[in-house]
Coordinates of N, CA and C in Angstrom, one line a residue:
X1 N 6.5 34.5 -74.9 CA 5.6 33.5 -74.4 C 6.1 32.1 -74.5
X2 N 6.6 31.6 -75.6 CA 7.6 30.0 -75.9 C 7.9 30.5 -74.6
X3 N 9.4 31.6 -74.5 CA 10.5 31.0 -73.5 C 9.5 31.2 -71.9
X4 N 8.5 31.6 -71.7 CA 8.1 31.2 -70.7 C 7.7 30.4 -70.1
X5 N 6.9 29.5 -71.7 CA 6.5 27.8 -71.5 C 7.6 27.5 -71.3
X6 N 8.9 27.6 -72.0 CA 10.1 26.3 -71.8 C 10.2 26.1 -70.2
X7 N 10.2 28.0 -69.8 CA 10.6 28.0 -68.0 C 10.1 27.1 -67.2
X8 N 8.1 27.3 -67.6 CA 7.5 26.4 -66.6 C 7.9 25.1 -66.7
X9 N 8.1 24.5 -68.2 CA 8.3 23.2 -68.4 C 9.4 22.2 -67.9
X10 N 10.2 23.3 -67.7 CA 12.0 22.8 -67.0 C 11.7 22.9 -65.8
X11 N 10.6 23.9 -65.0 CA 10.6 23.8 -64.0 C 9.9 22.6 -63.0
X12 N 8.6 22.4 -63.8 CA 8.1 21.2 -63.9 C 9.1 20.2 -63.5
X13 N 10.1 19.5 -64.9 CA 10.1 19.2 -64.5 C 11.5 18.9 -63.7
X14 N 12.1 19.5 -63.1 CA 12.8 19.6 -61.8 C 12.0 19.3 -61.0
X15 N 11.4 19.9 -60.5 CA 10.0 19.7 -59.3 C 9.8 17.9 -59.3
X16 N 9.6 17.5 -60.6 CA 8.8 16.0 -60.8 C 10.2 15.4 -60.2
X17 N 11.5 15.5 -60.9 CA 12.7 14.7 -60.5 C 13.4 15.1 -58.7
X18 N 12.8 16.1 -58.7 CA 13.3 15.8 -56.5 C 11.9 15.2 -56.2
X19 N 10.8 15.5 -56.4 CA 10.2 14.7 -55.6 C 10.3 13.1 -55.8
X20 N 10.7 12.5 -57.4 CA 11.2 11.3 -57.6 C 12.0 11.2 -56.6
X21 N 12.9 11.5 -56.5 CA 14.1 11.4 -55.8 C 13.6 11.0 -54.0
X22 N 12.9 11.9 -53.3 CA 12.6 12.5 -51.9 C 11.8 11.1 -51.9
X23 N 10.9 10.1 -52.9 CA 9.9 9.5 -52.6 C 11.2 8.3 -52.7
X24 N 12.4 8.3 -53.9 CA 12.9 7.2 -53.8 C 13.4 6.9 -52.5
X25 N 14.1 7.9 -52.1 CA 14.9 7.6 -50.5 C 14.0 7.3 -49.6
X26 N 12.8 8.2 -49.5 CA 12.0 7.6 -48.6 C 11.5 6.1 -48.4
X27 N 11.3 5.4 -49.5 CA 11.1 4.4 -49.3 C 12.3 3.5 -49.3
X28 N 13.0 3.5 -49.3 CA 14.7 3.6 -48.9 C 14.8 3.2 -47.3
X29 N 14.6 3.9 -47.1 CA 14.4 4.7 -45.5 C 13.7 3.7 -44.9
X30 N 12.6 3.3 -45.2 CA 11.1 2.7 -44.5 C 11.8 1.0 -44.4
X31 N 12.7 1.0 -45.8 CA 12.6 -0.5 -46.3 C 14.2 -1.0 -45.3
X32 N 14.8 0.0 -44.8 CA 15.9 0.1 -43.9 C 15.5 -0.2 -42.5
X33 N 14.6 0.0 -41.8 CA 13.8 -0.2 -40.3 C 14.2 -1.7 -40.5
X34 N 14.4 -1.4 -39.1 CA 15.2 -3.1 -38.5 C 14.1 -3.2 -37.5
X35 N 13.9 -5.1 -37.5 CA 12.6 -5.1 -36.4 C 13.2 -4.4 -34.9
X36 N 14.3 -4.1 -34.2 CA 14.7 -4.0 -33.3 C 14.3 -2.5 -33.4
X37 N 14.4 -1.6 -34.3 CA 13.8 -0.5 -34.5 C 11.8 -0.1 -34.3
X38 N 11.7 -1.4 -34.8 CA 10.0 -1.4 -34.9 C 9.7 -1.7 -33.5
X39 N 10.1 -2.3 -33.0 CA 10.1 -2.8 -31.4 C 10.3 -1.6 -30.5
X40 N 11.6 -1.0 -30.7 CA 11.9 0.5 -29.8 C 10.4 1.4 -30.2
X41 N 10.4 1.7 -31.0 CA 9.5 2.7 -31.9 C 7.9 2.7 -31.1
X42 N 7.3 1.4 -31.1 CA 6.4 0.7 -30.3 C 6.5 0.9 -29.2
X43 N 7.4 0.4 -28.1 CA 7.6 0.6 -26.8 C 7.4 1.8 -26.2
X44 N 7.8 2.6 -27.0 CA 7.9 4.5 -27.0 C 6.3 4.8 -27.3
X45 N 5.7 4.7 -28.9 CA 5.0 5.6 -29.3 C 3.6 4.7 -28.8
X46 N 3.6 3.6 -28.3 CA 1.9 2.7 -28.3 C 2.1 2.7 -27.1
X47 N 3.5 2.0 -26.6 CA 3.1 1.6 -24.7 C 3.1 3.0 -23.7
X48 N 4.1 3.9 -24.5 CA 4.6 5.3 -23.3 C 5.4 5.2 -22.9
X49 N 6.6 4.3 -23.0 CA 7.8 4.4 -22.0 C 8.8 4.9 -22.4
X50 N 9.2 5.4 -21.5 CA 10.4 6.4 -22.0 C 11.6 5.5 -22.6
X51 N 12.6 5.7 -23.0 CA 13.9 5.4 -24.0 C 14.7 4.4 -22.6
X52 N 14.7 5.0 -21.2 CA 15.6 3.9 -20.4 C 14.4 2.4 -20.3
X53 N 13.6 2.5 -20.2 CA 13.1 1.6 -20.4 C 12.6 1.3 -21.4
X54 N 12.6 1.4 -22.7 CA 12.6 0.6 -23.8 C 13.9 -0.1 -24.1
X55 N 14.8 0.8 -23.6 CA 16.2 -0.2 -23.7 C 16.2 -1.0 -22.8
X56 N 15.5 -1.4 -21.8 CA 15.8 -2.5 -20.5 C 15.4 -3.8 -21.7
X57 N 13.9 -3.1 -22.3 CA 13.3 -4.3 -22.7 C 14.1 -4.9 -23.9
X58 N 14.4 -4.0 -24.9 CA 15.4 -4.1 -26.0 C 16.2 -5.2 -25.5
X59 N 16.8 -4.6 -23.6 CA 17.9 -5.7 -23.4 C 17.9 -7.1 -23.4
X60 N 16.6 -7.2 -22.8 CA 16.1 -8.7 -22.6 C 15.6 -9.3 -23.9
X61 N 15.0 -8.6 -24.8 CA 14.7 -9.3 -26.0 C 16.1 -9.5 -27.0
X62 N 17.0 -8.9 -26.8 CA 18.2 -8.9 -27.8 C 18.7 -10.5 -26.9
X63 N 18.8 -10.7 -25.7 CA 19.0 -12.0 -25.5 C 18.2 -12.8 -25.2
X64 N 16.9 -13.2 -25.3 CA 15.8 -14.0 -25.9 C 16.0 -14.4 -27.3
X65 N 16.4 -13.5 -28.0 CA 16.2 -14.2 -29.3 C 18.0 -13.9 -30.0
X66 N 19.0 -14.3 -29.2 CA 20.0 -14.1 -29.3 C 20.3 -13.2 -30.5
X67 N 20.2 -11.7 -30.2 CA 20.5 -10.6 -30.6 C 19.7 -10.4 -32.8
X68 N 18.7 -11.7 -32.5 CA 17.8 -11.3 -34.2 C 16.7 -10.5 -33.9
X69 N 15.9 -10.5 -32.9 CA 15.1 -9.8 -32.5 C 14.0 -10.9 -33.3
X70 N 13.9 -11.6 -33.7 CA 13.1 -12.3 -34.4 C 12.2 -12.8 -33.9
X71 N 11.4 -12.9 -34.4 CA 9.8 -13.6 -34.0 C 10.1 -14.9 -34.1
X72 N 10.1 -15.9 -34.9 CA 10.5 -17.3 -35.0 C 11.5 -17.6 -34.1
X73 N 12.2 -16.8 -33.2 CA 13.0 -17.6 -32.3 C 12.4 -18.5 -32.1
X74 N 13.2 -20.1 -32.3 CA 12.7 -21.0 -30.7 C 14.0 -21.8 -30.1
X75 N 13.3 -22.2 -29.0 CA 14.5 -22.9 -28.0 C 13.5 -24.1 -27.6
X76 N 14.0 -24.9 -28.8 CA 13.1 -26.6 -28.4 C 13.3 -27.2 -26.8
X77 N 13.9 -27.2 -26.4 CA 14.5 -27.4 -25.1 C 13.0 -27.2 -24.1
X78 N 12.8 -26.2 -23.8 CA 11.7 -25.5 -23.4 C 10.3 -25.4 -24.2
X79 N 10.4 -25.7 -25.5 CA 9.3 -25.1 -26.8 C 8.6 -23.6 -26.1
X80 N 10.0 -22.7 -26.5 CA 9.7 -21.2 -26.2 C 9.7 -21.1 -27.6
X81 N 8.9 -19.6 -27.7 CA 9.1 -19.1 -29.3 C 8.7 -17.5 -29.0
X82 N 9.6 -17.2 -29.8 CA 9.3 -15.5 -30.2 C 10.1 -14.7 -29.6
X83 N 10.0 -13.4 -29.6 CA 10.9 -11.9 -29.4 C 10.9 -12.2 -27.6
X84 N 10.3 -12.8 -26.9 CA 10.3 -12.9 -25.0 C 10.2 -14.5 -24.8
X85 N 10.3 -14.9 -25.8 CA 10.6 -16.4 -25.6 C 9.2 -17.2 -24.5
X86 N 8.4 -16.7 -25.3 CA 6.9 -17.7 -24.3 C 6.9 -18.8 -24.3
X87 N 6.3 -19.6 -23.9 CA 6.0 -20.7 -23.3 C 5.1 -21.2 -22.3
X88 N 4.3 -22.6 -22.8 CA 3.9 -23.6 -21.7 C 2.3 -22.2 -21.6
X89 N 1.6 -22.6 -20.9 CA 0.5 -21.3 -21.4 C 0.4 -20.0 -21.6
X90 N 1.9 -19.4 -21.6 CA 1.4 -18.1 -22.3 C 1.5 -18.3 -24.1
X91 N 2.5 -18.9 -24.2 CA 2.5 -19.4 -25.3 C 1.2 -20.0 -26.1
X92 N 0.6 -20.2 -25.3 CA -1.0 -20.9 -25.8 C -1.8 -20.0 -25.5
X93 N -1.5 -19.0 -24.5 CA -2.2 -17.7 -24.8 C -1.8 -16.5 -26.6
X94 N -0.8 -16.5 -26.4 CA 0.0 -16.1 -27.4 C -1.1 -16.6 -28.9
X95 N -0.8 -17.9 -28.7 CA -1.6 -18.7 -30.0 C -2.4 -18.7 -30.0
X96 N -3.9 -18.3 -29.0 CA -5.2 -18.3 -29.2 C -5.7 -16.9 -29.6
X97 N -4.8 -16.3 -28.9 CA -5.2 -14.4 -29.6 C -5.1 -14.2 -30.6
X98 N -4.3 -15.2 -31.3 CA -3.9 -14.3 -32.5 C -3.4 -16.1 -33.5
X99 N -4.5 -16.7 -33.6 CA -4.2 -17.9 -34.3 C -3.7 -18.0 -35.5
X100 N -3.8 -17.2 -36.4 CA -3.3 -17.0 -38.0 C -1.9 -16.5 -38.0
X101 N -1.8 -15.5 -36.7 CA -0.6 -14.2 -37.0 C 0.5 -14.7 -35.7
X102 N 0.2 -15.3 -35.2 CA 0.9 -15.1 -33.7 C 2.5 -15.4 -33.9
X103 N 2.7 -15.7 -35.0 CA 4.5 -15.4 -35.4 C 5.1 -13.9 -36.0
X104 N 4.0 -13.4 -36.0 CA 4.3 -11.7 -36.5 C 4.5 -10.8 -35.9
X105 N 5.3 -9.9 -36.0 CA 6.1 -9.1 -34.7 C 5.0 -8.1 -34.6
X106 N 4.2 -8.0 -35.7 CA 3.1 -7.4 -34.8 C 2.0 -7.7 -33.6
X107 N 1.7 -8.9 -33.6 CA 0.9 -9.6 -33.0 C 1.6 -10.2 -31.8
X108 N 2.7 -10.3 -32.1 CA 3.8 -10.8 -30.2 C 4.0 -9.4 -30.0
X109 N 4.1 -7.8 -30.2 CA 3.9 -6.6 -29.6 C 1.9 -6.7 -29.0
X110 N 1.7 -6.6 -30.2 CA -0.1 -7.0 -29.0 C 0.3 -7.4 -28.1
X111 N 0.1 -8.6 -27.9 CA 0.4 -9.6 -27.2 C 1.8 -8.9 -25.4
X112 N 2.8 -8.8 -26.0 CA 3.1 -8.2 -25.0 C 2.7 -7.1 -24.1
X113 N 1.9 -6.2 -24.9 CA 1.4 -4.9 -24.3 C 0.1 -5.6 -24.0
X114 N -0.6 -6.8 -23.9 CA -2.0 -6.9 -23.6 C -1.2 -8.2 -22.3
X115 N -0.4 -8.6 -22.3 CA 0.1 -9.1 -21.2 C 0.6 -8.0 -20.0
X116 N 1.1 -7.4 -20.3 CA 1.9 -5.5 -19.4 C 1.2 -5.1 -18.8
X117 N -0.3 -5.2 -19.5 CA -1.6 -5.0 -19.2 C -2.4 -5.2 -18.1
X118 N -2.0 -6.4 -17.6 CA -3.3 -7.0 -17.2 C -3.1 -8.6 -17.6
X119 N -2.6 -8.8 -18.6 CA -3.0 -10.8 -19.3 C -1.8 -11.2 -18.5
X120 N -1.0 -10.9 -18.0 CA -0.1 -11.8 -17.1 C 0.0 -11.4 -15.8
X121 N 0.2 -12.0 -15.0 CA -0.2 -11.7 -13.8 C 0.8 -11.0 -12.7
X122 N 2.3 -10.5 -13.6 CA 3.0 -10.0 -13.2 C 2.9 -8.4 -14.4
X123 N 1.5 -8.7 -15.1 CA 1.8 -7.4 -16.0 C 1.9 -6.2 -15.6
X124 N 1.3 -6.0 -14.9 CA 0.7 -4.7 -14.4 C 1.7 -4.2 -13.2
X125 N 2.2 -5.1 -12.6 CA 3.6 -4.5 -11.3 C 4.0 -3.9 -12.3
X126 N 4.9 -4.9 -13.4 CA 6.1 -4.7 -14.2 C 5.8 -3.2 -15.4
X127 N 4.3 -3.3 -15.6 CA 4.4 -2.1 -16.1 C 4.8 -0.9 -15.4
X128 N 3.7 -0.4 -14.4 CA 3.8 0.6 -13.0 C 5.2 0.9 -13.3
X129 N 6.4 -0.6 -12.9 CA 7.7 0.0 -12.5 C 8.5 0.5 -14.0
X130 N 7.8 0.1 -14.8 CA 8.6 0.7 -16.2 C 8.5 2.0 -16.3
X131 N 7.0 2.1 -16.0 CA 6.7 3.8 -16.5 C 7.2 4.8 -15.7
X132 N 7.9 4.1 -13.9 CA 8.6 4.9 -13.4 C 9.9 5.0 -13.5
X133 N 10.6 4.4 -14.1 CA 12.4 4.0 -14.2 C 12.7 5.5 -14.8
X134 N 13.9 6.1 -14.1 CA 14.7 7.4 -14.3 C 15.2 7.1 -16.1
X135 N 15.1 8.1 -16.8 CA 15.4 8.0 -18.1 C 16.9 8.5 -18.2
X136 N 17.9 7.5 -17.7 CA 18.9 7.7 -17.6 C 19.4 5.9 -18.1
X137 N 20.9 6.6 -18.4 CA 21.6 4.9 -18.4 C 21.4 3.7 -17.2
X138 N 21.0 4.3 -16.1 CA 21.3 3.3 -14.9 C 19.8 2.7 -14.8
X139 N 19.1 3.7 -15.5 CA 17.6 3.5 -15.6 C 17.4 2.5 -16.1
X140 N 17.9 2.0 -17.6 CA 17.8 1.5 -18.8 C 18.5 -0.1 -17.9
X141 N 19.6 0.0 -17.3 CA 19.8 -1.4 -16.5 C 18.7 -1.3 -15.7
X142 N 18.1 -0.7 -14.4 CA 17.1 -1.1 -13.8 C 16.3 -1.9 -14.4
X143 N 15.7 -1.3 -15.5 CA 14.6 -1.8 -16.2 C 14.8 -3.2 -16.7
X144 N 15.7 -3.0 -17.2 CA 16.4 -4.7 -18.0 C 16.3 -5.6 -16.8
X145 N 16.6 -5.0 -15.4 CA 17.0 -5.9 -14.5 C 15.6 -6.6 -13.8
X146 N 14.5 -5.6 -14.0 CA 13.6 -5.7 -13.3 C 12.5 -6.5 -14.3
X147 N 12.5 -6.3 -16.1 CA 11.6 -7.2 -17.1 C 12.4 -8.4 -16.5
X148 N 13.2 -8.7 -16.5 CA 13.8 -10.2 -16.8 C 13.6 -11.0 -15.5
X149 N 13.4 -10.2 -14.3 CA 12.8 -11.1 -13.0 C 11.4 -11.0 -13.3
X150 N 10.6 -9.9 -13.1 CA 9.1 -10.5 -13.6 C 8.3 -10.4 -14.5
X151 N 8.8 -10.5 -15.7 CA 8.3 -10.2 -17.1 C 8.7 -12.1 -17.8
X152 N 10.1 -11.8 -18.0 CA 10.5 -13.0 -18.1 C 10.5 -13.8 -17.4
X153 N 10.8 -13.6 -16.3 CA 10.9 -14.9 -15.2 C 12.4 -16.0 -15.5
X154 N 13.6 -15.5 -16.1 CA 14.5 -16.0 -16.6 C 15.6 -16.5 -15.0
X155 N 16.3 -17.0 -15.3 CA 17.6 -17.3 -14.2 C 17.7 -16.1 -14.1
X156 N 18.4 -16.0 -12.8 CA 19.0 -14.7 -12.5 C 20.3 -14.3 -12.6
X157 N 21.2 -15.7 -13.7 CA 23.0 -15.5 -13.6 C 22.4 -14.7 -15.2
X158 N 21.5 -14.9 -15.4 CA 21.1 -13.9 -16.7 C 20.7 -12.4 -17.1
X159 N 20.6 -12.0 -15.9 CA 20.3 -10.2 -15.3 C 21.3 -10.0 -16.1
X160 N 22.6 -10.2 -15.8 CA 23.8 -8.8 -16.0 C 24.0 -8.6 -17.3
X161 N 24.1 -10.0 -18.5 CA 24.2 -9.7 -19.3 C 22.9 -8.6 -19.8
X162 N 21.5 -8.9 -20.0 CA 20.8 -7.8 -20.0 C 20.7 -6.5 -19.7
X163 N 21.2 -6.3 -18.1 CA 21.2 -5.1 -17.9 C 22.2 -4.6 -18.7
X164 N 23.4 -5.1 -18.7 CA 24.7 -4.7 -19.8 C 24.1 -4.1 -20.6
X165 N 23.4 -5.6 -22.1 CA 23.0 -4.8 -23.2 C 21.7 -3.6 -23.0
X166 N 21.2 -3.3 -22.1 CA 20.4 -2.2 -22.5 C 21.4 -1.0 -22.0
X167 N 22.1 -0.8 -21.0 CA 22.9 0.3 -20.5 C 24.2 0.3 -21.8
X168 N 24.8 -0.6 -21.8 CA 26.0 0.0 -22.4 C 25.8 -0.2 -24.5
X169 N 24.9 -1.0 -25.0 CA 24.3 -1.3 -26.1 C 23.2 -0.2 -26.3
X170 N 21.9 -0.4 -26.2 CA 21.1 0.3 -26.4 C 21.0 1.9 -25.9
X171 N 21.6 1.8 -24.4 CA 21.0 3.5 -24.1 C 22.1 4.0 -25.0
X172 N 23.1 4.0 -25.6 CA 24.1 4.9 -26.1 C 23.8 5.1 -27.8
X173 N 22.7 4.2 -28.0 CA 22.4 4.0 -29.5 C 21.1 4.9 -29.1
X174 N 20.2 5.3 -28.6 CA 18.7 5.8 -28.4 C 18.9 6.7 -27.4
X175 N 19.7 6.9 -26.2 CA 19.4 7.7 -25.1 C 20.0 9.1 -25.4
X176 N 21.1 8.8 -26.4 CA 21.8 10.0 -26.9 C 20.9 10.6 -28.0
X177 N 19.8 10.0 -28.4 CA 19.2 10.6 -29.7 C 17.9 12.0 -29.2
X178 N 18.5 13.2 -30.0 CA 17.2 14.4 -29.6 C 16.1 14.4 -29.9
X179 N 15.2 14.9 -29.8 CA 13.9 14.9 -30.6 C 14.1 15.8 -31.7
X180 N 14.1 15.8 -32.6 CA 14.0 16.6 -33.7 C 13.2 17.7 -33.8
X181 N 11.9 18.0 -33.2 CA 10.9 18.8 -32.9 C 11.0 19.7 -32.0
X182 N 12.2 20.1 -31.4 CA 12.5 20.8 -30.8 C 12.1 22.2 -31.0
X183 N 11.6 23.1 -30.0 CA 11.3 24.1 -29.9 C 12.8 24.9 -30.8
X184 N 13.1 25.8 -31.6 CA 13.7 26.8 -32.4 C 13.6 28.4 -31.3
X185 N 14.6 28.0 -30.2 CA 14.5 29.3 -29.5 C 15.0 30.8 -30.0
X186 N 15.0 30.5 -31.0 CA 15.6 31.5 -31.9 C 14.3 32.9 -32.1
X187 N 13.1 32.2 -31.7 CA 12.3 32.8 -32.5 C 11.0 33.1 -30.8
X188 N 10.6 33.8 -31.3 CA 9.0 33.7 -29.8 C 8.3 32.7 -29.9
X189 N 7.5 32.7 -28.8 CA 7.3 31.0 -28.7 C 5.7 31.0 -30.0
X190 N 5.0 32.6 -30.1 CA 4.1 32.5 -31.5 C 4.6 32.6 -32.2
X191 N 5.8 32.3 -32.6 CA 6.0 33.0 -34.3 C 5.6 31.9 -35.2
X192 N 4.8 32.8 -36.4 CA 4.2 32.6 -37.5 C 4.9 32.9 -38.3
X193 N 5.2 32.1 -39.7 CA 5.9 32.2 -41.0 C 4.9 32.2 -41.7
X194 N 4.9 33.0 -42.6 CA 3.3 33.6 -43.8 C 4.4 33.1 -45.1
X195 N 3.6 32.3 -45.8 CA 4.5 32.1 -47.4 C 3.4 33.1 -47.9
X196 N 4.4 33.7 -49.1 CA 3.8 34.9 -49.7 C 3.2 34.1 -51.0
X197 N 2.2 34.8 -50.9 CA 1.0 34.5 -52.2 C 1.5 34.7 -53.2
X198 N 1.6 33.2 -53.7 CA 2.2 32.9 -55.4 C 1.7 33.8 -56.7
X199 N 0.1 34.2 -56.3 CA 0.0 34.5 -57.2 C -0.5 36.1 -57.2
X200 N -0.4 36.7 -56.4 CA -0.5 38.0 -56.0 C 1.0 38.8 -57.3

């Protein structure tokens, strides 16, 4: 009977020291996300767009906010601020939606997806044509090429660098990545795994 308590007790605690472990990395992991990550992540899992067009946009925001992805960009020059560099009244739209937060990369993603929307008056083309772009490399320049004429409204000696970084930068960092949830053809498409009853 002892050496059975000792068993449970060592087993215990083993059990207690990997899940220590599994929770430390995890939050490891969480504390490792780069806002350029939080932005992809968004684009994909809130707006719907596939990977070539989240890299178009990636492209244009990595040069908006010369490659920090930062929310506090600004370019006094213009008094643009943020991850798409607003200004002049969207910028004052920007600030009225979101008066406390509107420097938080949460609240300039609102904000972008409620402009894509509908709140800017090129939102709604530019979305349409995102949600159609081929999920390919050449796709991921389309897109870049296509936010930065009417999303951003930037020069146009500024396209190439964008399309660049989303085609040869971003799609090779995301477009090469699998889904991990892949179907296991190994097995029929019902198969059921039964864990056997612990205490039978």
């Amino acid at each position: 009977m002892k050496i059975t308590k000792k068993i449970v007790s060592v087993s215990l605690s083993f059990v207690l020291l990997v899940l220590s472990v599994v929770i430390s990395v995890s939050k490891e992991a969480k504390a490792a996300v780069t806002d350029e990550e939080i932005i992809y992540n968004y684009l994909l899992e809130t707006m719907g767009f596939n990977t070539a067009a989240a890299c178009g946009i990636l492209g244009n925001i990595s040069v908006e906010t010369g490659n920090t992805f930062s929310t506090t960009s600004y370019y006094d020059i213009e008094n643009a601020w943020g991850i798409c560099q607003w200004r002049n009244d969207r910028l004052a739209n920007l600030q009225s939606r979101y008066p406390s937060s509107w420097k938080t990369l949460e609240s300039q993603l609102g904000f972008l997806k409620w402009e894509l929307e509908g709140g800017d008056y090129n939102g709604k083309k530019t979305l349409n044509y995102l949600k159609a772009v081929a999920n390919t490399a050449a796709g991921a320049s389309d897109a870049a090429q296509y936010f930065a004429q009417y999303y951003e409204r930037c020069v146009a000696s500024s396209y190439s660098t964008r399309m660049n970084k989303a085609q040869n930068t971003y799609w090779p960092k995301y477009g090469t990545v699998t889904d991990e949830h892949t179907i296991d053809n190994r097995f029929p498409q019902n198969f059921v795994t039964y864990l056997a009853d612990p205490l039978s």
